[in-house]
Short mmCIF file of C-alpha atoms and ligand atoms in Angstrom, two decimals:
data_model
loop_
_atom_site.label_atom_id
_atom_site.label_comp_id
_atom_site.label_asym_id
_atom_site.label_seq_id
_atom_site.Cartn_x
_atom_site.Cartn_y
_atom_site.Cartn_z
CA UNK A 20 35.90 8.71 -63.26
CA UNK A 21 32.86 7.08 -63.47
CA UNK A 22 32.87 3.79 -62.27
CA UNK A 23 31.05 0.93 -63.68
CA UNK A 24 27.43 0.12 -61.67
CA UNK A 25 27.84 -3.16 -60.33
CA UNK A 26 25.63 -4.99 -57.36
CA UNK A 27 26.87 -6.81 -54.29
CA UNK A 28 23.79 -8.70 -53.12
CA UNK A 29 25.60 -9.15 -49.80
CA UNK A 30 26.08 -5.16 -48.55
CA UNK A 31 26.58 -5.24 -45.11
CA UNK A 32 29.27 -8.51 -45.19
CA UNK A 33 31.41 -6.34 -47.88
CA UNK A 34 31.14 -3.09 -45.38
CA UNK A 35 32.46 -5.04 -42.45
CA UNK A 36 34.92 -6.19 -44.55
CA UNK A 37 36.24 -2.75 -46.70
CA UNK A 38 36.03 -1.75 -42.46
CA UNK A 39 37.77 -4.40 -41.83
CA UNK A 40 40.85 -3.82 -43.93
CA UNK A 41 40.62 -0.47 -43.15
CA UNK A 42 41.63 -1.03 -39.49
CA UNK A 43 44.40 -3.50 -39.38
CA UNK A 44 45.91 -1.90 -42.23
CA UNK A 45 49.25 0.15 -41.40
CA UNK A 46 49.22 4.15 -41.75
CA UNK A 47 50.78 4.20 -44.66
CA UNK A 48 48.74 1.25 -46.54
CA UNK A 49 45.77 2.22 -45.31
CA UNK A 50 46.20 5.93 -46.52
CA UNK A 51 48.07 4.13 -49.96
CA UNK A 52 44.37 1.91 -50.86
CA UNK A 53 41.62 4.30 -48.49
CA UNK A 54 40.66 5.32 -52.72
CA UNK A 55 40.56 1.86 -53.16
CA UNK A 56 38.41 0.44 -50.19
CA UNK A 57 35.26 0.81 -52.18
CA UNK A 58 35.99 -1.44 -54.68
CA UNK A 59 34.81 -4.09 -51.96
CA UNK A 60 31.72 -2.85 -51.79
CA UNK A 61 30.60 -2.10 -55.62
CA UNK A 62 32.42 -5.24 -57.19
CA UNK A 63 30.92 -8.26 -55.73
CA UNK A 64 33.66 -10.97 -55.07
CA UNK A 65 30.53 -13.76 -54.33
CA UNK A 66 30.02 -13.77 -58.49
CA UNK A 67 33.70 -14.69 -58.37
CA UNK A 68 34.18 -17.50 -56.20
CA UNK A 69 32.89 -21.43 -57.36
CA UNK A 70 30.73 -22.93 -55.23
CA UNK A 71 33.67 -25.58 -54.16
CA UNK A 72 36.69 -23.85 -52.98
CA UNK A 73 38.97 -23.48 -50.12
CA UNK A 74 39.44 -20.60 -47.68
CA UNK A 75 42.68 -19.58 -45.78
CA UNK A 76 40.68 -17.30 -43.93
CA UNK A 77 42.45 -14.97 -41.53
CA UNK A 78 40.60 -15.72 -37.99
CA UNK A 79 40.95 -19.45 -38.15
CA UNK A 80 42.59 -22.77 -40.40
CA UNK A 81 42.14 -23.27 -43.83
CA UNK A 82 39.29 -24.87 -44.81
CA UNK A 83 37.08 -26.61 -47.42
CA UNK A 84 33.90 -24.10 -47.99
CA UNK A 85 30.69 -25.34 -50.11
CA UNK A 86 28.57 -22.90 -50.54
CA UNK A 87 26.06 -25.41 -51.12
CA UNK A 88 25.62 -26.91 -48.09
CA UNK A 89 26.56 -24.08 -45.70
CA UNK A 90 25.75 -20.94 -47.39
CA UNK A 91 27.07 -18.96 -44.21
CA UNK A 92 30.17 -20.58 -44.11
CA UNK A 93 31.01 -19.35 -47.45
CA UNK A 94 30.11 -16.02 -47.44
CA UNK A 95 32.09 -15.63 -44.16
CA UNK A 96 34.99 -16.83 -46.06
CA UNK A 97 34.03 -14.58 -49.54
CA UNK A 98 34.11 -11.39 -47.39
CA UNK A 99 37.41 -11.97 -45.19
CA UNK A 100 40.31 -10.79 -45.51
CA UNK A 101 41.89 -13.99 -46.75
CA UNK A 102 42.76 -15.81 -50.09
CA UNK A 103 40.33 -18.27 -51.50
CA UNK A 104 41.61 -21.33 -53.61
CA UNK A 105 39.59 -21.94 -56.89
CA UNK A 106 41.75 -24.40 -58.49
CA UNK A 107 44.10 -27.09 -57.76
CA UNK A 108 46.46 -28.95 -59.97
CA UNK A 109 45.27 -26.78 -63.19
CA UNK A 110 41.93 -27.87 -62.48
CA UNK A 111 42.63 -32.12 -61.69
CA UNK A 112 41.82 -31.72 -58.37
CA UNK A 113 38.95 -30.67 -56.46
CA UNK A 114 39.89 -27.08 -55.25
CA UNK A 115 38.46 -28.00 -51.43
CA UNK A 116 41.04 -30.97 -51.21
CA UNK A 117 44.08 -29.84 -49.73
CA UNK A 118 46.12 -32.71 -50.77
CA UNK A 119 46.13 -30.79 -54.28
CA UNK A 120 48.96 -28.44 -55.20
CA UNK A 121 47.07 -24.88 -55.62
CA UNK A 122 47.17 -23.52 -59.12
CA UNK A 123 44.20 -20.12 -58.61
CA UNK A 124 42.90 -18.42 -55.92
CA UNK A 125 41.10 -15.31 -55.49
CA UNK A 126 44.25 -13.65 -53.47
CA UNK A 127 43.17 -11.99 -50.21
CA UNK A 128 41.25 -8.13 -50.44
CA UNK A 129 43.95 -6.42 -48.49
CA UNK A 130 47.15 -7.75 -50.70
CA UNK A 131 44.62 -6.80 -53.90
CA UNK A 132 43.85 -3.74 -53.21
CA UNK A 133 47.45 -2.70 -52.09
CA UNK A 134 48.39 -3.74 -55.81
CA UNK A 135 45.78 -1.41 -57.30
CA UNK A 136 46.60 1.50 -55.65
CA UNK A 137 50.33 0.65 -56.52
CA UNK A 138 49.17 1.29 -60.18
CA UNK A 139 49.03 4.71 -59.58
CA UNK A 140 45.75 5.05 -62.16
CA UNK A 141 44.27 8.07 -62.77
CA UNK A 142 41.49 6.64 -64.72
CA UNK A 143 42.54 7.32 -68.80
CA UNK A 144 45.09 4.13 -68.72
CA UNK A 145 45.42 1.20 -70.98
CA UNK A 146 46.20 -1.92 -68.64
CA UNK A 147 47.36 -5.20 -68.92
CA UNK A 148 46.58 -8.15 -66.56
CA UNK A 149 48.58 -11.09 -66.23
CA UNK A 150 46.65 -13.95 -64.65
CA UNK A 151 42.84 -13.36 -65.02
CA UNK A 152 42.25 -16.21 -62.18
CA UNK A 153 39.00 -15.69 -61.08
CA UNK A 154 38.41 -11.95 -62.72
CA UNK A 155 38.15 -10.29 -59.42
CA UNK A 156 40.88 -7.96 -60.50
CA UNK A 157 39.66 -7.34 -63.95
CA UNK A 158 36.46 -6.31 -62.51
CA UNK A 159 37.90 -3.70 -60.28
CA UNK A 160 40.00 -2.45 -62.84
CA UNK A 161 36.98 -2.04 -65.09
CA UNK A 162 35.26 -0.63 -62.03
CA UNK A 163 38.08 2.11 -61.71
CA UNK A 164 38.91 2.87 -64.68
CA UNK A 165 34.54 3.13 -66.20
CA UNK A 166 36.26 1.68 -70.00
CA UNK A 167 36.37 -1.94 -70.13
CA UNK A 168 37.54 -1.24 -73.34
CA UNK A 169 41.01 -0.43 -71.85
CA UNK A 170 41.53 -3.68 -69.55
CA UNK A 171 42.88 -6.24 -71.40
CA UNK A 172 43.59 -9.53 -69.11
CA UNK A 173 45.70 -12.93 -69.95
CA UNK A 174 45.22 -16.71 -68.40
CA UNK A 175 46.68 -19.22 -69.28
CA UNK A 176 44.06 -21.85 -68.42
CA UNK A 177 41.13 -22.02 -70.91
CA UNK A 178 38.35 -23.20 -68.25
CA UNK A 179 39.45 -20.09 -65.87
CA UNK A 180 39.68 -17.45 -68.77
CA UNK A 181 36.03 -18.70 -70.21
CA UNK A 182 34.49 -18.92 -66.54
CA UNK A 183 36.31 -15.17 -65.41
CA UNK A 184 34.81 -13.63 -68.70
CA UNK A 185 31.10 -15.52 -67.59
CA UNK A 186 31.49 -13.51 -64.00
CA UNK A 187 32.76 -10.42 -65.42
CA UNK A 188 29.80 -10.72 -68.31
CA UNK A 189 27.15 -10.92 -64.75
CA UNK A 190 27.92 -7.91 -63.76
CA UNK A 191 28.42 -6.08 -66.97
CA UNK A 192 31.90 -5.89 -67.68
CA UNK A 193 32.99 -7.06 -70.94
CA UNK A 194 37.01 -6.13 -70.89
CA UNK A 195 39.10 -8.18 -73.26
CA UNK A 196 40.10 -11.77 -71.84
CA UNK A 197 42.26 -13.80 -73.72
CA UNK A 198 43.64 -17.48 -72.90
CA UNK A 199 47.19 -17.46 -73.62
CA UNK A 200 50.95 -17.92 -71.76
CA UNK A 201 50.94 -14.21 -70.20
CA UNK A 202 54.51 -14.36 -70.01
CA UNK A 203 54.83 -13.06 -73.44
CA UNK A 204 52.78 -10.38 -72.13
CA UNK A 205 49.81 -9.33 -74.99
CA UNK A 206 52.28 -7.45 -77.82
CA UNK A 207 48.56 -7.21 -80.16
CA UNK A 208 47.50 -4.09 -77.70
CA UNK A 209 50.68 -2.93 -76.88
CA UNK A 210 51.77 -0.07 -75.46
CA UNK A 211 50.45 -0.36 -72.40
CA UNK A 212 50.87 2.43 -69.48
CA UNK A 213 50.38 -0.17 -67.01
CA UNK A 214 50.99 -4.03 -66.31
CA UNK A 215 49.96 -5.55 -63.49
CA UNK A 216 51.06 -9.14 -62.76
CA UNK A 217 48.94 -11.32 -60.61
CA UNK A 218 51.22 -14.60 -60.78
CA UNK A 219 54.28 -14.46 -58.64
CA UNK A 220 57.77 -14.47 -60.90
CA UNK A 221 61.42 -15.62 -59.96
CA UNK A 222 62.58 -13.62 -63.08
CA UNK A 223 60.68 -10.76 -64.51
CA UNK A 224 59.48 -11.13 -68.44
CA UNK A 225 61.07 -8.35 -70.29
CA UNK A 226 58.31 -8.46 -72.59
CA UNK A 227 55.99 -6.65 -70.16
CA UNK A 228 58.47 -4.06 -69.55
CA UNK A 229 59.25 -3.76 -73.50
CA UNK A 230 55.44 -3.55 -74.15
CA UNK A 231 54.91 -0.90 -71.37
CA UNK A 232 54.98 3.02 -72.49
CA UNK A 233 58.19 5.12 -70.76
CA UNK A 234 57.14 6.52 -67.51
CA UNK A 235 54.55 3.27 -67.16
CA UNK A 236 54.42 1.22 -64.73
CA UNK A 237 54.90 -2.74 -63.97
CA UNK A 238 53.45 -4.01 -60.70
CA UNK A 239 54.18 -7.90 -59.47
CA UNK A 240 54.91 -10.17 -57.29
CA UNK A 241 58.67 -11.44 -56.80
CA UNK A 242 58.68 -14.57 -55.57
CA UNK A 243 62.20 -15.91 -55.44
CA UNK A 244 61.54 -18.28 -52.66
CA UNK A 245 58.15 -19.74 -54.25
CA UNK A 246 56.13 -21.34 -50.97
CA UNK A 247 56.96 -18.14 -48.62
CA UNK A 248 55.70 -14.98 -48.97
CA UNK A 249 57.30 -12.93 -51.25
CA UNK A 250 57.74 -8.82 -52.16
CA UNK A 251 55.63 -6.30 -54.12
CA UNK A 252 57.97 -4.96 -56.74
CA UNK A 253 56.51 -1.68 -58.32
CA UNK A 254 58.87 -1.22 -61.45
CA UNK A 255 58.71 2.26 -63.67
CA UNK A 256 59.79 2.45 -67.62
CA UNK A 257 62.69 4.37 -68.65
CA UNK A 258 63.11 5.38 -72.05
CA UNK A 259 66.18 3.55 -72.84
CA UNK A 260 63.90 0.22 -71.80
CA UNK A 261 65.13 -0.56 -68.79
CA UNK A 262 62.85 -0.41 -65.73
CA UNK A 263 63.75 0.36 -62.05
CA UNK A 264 61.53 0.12 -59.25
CA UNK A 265 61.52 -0.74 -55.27
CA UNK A 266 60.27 -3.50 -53.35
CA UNK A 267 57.42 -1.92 -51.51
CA UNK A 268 55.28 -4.77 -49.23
CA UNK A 269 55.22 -8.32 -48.93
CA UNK A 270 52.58 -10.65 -50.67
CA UNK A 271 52.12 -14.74 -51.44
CA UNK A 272 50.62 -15.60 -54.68
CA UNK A 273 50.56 -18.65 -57.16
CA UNK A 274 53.75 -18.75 -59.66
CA UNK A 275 53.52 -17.76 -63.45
CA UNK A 276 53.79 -21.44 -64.88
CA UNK A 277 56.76 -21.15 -66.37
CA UNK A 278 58.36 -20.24 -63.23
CA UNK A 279 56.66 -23.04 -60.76
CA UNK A 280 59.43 -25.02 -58.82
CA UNK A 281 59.15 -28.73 -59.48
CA UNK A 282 59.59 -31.52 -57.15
CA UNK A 283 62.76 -31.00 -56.11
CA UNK A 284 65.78 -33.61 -56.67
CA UNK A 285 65.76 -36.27 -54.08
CA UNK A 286 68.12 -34.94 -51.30
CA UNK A 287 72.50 -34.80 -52.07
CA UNK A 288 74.99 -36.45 -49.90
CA UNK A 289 77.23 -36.19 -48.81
CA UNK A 290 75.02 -34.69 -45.37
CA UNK A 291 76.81 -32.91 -43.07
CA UNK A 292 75.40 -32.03 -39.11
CA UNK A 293 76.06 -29.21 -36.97
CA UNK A 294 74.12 -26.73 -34.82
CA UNK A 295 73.75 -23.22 -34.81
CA UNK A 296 73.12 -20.71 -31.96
CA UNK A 297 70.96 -18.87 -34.80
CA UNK A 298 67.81 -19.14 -34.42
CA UNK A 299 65.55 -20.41 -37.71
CA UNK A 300 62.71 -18.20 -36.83
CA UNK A 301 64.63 -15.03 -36.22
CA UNK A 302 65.69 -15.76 -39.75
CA UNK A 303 62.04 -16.09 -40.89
CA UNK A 304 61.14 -12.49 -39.22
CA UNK A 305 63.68 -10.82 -41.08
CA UNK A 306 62.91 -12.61 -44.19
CA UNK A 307 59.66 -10.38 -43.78
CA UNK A 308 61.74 -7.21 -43.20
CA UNK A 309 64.08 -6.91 -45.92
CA UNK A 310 66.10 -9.88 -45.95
CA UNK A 311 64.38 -11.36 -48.88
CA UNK A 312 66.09 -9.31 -51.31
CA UNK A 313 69.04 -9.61 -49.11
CA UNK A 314 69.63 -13.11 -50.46
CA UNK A 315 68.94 -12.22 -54.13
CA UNK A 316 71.93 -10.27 -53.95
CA UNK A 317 74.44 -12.11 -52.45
CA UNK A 318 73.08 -15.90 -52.70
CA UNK A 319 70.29 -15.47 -55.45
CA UNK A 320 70.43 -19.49 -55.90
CA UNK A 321 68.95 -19.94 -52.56
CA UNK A 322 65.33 -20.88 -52.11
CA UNK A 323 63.71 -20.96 -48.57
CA UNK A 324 61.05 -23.87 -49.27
CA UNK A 325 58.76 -24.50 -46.59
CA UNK A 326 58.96 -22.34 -42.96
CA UNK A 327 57.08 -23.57 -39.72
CA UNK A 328 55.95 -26.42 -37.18
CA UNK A 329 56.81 -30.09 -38.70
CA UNK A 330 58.60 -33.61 -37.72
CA UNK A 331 62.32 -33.53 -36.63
CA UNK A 332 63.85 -36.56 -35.38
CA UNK A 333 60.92 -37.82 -34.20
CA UNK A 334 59.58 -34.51 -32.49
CA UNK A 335 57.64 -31.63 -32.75
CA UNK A 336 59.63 -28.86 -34.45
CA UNK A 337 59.69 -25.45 -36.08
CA UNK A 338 61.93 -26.33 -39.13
CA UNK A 339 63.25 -23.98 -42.23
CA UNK A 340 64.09 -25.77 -44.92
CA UNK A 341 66.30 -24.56 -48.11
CA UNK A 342 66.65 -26.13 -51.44
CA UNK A 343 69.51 -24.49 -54.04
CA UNK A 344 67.82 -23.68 -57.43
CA UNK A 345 69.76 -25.19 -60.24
CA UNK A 346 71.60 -27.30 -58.12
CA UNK A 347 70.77 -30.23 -55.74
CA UNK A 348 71.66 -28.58 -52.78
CA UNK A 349 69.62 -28.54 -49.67
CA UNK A 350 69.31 -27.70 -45.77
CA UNK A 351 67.34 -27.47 -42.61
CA UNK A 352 67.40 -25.83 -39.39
CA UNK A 353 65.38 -27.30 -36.59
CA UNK A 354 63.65 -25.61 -33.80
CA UNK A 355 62.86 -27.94 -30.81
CA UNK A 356 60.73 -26.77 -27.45
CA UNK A 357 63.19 -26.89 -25.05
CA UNK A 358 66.45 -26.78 -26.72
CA UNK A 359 69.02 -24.16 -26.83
CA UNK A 360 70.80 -24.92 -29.97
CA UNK A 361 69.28 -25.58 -33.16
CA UNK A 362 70.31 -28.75 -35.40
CA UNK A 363 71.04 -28.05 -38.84
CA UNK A 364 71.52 -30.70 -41.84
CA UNK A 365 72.98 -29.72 -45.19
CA UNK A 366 73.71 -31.69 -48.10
CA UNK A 367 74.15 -32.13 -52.08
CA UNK A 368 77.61 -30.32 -51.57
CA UNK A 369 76.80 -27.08 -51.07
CA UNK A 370 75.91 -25.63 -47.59
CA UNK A 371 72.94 -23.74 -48.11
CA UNK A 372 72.12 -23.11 -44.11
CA UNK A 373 75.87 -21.29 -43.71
CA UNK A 374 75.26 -18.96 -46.52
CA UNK A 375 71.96 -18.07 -45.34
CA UNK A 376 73.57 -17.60 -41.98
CA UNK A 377 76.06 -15.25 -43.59
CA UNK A 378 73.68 -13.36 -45.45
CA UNK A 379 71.54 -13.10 -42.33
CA UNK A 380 74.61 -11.42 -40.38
CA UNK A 381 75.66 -8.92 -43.47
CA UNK A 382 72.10 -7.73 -43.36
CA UNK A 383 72.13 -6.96 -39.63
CA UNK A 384 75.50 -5.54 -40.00
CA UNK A 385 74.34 -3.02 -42.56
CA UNK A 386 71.58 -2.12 -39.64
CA UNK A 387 68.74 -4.42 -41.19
CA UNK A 388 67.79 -2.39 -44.23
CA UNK A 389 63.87 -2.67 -44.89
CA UNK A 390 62.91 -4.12 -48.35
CA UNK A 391 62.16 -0.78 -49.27
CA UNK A 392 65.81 0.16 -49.41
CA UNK A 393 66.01 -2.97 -51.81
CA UNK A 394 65.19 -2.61 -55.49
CA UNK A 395 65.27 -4.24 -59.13
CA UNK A 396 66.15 -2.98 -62.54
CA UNK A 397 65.43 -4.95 -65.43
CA UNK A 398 67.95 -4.33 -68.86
CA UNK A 399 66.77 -4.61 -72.14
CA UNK A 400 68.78 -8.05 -72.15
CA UNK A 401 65.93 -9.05 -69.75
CA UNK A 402 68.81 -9.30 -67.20
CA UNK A 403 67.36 -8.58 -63.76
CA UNK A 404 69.53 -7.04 -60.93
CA UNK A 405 68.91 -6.79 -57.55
CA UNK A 406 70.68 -3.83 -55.83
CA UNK A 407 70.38 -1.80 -51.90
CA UNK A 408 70.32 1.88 -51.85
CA UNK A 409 70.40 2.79 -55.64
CA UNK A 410 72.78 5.98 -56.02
CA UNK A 411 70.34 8.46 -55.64
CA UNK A 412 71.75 11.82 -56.70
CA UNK A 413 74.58 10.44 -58.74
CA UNK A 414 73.44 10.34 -61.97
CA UNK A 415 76.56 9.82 -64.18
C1 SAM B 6 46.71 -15.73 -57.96
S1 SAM B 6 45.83 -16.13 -59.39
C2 SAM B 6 45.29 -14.57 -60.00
C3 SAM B 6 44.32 -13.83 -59.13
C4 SAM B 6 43.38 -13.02 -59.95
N1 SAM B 6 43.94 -11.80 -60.42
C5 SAM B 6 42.08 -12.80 -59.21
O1 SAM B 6 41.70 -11.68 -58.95
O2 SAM B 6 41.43 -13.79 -58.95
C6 SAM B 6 47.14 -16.47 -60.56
C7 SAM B 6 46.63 -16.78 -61.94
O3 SAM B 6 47.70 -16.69 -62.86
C8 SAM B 6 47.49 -17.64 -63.86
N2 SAM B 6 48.72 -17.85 -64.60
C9 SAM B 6 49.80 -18.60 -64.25
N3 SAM B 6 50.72 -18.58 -65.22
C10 SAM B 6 50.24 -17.80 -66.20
C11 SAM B 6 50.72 -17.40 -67.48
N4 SAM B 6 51.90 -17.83 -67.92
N5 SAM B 6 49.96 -16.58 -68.23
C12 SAM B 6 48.74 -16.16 -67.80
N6 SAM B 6 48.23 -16.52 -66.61
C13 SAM B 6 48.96 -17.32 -65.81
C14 SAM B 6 47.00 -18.83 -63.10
O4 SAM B 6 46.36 -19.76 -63.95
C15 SAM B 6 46.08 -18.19 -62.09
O5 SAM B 6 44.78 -18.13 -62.58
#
């Protein structure tokens, strides 16, 4: 494979950094994107990254980077290991104020580069990007696979797509970038043998799977609680057009559109109050583990909002709050320094917290299966179906 020659002007920040990966990575991720690792050193993420932007760095809080008027500060936050917002509000909003609601970022090295590998590429593939963003992605695709020819990449937002193609162009990669709704997928190149979604989903397009080759492969991010992290889903092709896959690490990214939430109907009454013995952030730890696509399968209209530290009742809490999609359902479970039982609200006639609590205790019944016992197939009806321990061996 040769890979495209590209320049990063700042070498030793992007070797601390592939190093830096490297290390915290687990065994087995560090083993799944080691082929990988390079691709922070040859494809320069400072040509991707505006001057204005805002870094969720991983050694300290978010903050507002200029690269104008602290050129250190910036390049610190281009080579960590931490997602950069480049856009807020589809581009109304300066990307450095954090009152706007995100809308691109440049998503962190480690979570990239564990996607990549996920593609399984051998180098002679035709892929499909959804959500250009910044073209950071693109660019290591073109790095890997030497044929920008065969990278073919879809945004949604004109001024992205046009400035992605200007920082690809600086470094000498001229893949095909087209400004359009990605959820359609790109049907003009079609087949593809790979698809790689960079915009979390709720419910996966069927058109990506329908315009993927049998035996392909469709990497993404699921997302069904948008605003907490959610799973990598690596789904393969069948040739009857379904696709089946397994959730295989966990990952945050920005929603396809289509697929944001909203603002959220003011809250239902009737409000009930209880407390639970539960608590909140033992349910937030197993969220990480596998309970994620716990709740797709038995309470798939629950969302899980907003998780940490926050204002209950006039104190300092750890609160999870849950909103029901479709529905105007909500909850939240309060965790106060100090107390031993945790206050929980639900309203809109529904109550969210009890099913969660439910769910929570099925899963640790079953022996808390990891999410990689969890999977997804997708029917030609673009039906999606979440499922634990496929029948393996028991083909009918
Ligand atoms: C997390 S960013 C992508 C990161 C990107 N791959 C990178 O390396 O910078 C998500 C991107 O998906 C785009 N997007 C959202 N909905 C889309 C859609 N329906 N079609 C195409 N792109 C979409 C957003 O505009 C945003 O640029």
């Amino acid at each position: 494979m040769p890979p495209h020659a590209m320049t990063v002007r700042h070498v030793a920040q992007a070797r601390r950094l592939a190093k830096a990966v490297a290390r915290r990575a687990k065994p087995d991720v560090r083993e799944l994107i080691r082929p990988w690792l390079a691709a922070l050193t040859d494809v320069p993420r400072e040509l991707f990254v505006p001057d204005v932007a805002w870094a969720d760095p991983r050694d300290g809080p978010g903050r507002r980077i200029d690269r104008l008027t602290d050129l250190d500060g910036w390049l610190h936050a281009v080579y960590n290991d931490g997602s950069i917002i480049t856009q807020r509000d589809d581009g109304a909003t300066d990307p450095g104020d954090p009152a706007g609601r995100p809308s691109c970022s440049l998503s962190a090295p480690s979570i990239s580069l564990q996607f990549l590998a996920r593609l399984g590429l051998r180098g002679h593939e035709k892929v499909l990007e959804i959500g250009t963003g910044t073209g950071w992605t693109t660019a290591a695709l073109c790095w890997w696979l030497g044929e920008d020819a065969r990278v073919i990449s879809v945004e949604v937002d004109g001024a992205l797509a046009r400035q992605a193609a200007k920082s690809l162009a600086a470094i000498g990669c001229h893949p095909t970038v087209l400004t359009a709704d990605g959820a359609i997928g790109y049907p003009g190149a079609a087949p593809y043998d790979r698809v790689h979604v960079t915009c979390g989903v709720r419910t996966v397009s069927y058109a990506w799977i329908e315009q993927t080759r049998p035996g392909g492969i469709v990497v993404l991010p699921w997302m069904p609680s948008p605003g907490r992290w959610g799973e990598q889903l690596v789904l393969r092709v069948l040739d009857d057009g379904s696709a089946v896959g397994r959730f295989t690490g966990d990952c945050g990214y920005m929603m396809l559109r289509a697929q944001r939430v909203g603002d959220w109907p003011a809250y239902g009454e009737p409000m009930e109050e209880s407390v639970t013995r539960l608590d909140p952030r033992t349910v937030d730890d197993a969220l990480a583990e596998g309970l994620m696509p716990a709740l797709a399968v038995h309470t798939p209209h629950l969302v899980v909002t907003t998780t940490g530290w926050d204002r209950y009742d006039g104190e300092d809490a750890w609160v999870m709050r849950l909103r029901e999609a479709g529905g105007s359902g909500w909850a939240l479970c309060a965790a106060i320094p100090g107390n031993g039982d945790y206050p929980v609200l639900q309203g809109g006639g529904v109550r969210l917290w009890d099913q969660l609590q439910a769910t929570y205790m099925d899963w640790a019944r079953r022996g808390c299966p990891s999410r990689s016992r969890y999977g997804m197939t997708v029917t030609p009806d673009g039906k999606q179906h979440v499922w634990l321990n496929i029948d393996e061996g028991r083909l009918p």
